[in-house]
């Protein structure tokens, strides 16, 4: 009895710590404390669970925790900051898989108490399994294991038929008087295939929104399995994450001006290719680029994922410091979806040592471009494409963009003449006041640094 | 658990989740997504109880997978979130 009380009280404390932890993460000042509180809650909940009366298989349990925990801990320590999104995706998928597996154990034991419990277990299993297989595909795409977005003929019809078939099997499980192993097996297989089929055609640029959606899915699945097992801590943690993840998904989709339904069902290319762009791209050398910035009074840097991939954020910050020493005001403008997740670019710049005060959001900075002498665009493309403001036929029309084109001069650091990740032509690259500095960000900025140094002596 | 009590928990938790994140600045969205990913790692507890009650080899095998995946979710989620937030922390000292 006392043990039962201790366990319930610990779960309660853990739930409080989870909520306080998430709340702590809402401010940079308390964010680190927040994750530590949540971590304490997790350790507490895990440790007291060993005391649960009437449990067996402790050896298996310890081995599973040791293997799963150690592998994830080591991989999480080693991963580069640029690869963070796919790591979040894969850990999230594992949570979804765990929720589905819990439901599978309950089905195998065949002890469902009532229709509502069976319904919740089935829903949790469905959502968890979709989140698991979908997240694995998302990871494979971001990691580069799987290169192309893969689209079946009549993709949407296949999605709908598969989803209905899965739901039909799920309904059959709920209605059936006894658990039918064949039915349950087929249901899980279909749910896993559904996750794969939904995620395959989604382009890499939309991936952050999908990862966030699967994160919310896993939360819901965990919450539902919490109902099934009668553990309020699971319900609270799962549903809180489900709600938070849903809101975050909406925020991201809004920032990209791509409704979630579009991301899931309409491929980027089919949405229209946009008007052809007239003119030619005008090249600039590293020395001229250095001079333009060295003798400017204000430079706004627009970093994109291309900069992060090239690992150039440290070089960019080094250049900014040199320019500041020469009396140039340098600030960074971050688009909400720069990088691969909202805030990803902030993390990458923070890693390079750029202070907060130099980093501005879209709303804060967009009025300042007209006063800037130079806008330096590094490895960013769609987020500075003026077609989003002007060209109704462009697939990104209406997406809020950074108005880099309004600066006196624009320097674009770019690897080549291609259209980049999304395949959309960028009118900014052809403007009269735009100059292109070709090369990898790392090498191009490195050359600019040498020239700025030479001018300052 | 009483059906309506469960429903109340569901409703209040949903509002809590919505409120908690609605005040988060954009710069913390990625760590927060990772942090909320860590929090649903508590699925580990459910996996442990499922495995603890498992009797047949099939149940044990699936339960083992549940605990393995849950532990990976919790451990991995914590490490990457902590690493991201550590960078913000070191910033403040400067």
PDB file of C-alpha atoms in Angstrom, chain B residues 36-71:
ATOM      1  CA  UNK B  36       8.811  18.119 -25.860  1.00  0.00           C
ATOM      2  CA  UNK B  37      10.171  15.119 -27.765  1.00  0.00           C
ATOM      3  CA  UNK B  38      12.080  14.236 -24.580  1.00  0.00           C
ATOM      4  CA  UNK B  39       8.994  14.629 -22.386  1.00  0.00           C
ATOM      5  CA  UNK B  40       6.974  12.063 -24.330  1.00  0.00           C
ATOM      6  CA  UNK B  41       9.907   9.735 -23.657  1.00  0.00           C
ATOM      7  CA  UNK B  42       7.996   8.985 -20.447  1.00  0.00           C
ATOM      8  CA  UNK B  43       6.430   6.322 -22.667  1.00  0.00           C
ATOM      9  CA  UNK B  44       9.362   4.339 -21.244  1.00  0.00           C
ATOM     10  CA  UNK B  45       7.377   3.946 -18.009  1.00  0.00           C
ATOM     11  CA  UNK B  46       4.439   2.468 -19.927  1.00  0.00           C
ATOM     12  CA  UNK B  47       6.809   0.130 -21.754  1.00  0.00           C
ATOM     13  CA  UNK B  48       8.346  -1.058 -18.470  1.00  0.00           C
ATOM     14  CA  UNK B  49       4.935  -1.858 -17.009  1.00  0.00           C
ATOM     15  CA  UNK B  50       3.868  -3.619 -20.220  1.00  0.00           C
ATOM     16  CA  UNK B  51       7.056  -5.708 -20.178  1.00  0.00           C
ATOM     17  CA  UNK B  52       6.681  -6.315 -16.424  1.00  0.00           C
ATOM     18  CA  UNK B  53       3.281  -7.890 -17.031  1.00  0.00           C
ATOM     19  CA  UNK B  54       4.323  -9.845 -20.129  1.00  0.00           C
ATOM     20  CA  UNK B  55       4.085 -13.648 -19.830  1.00  0.00           C
ATOM     21  CA  UNK B  56       4.470 -15.334 -23.227  1.00  0.00           C
ATOM     22  CA  UNK B  57       7.703 -15.010 -25.255  1.00  0.00           C
ATOM     23  CA  UNK B  58       5.800 -12.913 -27.836  1.00  0.00           C
ATOM     24  CA  UNK B  59       4.651 -10.445 -25.183  1.00  0.00           C
ATOM     25  CA  UNK B  60       8.158 -10.346 -23.723  1.00  0.00           C
ATOM     26  CA  UNK B  61       9.683  -9.672 -27.133  1.00  0.00           C
ATOM     27  CA  UNK B  62       7.304  -6.817 -27.953  1.00  0.00           C
ATOM     28  CA  UNK B  63       7.619  -5.437 -24.423  1.00  0.00           C
ATOM     29  CA  UNK B  64      11.397  -5.535 -24.759  1.00  0.00           C
ATOM     30  CA  UNK B  65      11.135  -3.497 -27.970  1.00  0.00           C
ATOM     31  CA  UNK B  66       8.810  -1.022 -26.237  1.00  0.00           C
ATOM     32  CA  UNK B  67      11.289  -0.450 -23.394  1.00  0.00           C
ATOM     33  CA  UNK B  68      14.246  -0.264 -25.785  1.00  0.00           C
ATOM     34  CA  UNK B  69      12.576   2.356 -27.989  1.00  0.00           C
ATOM     35  CA  UNK B  70      11.196   4.293 -25.016  1.00  0.00           C
ATOM     36  CA  UNK B  71      14.622   4.438 -23.360  1.00  0.00           C
TER      37      UNK B  71
END
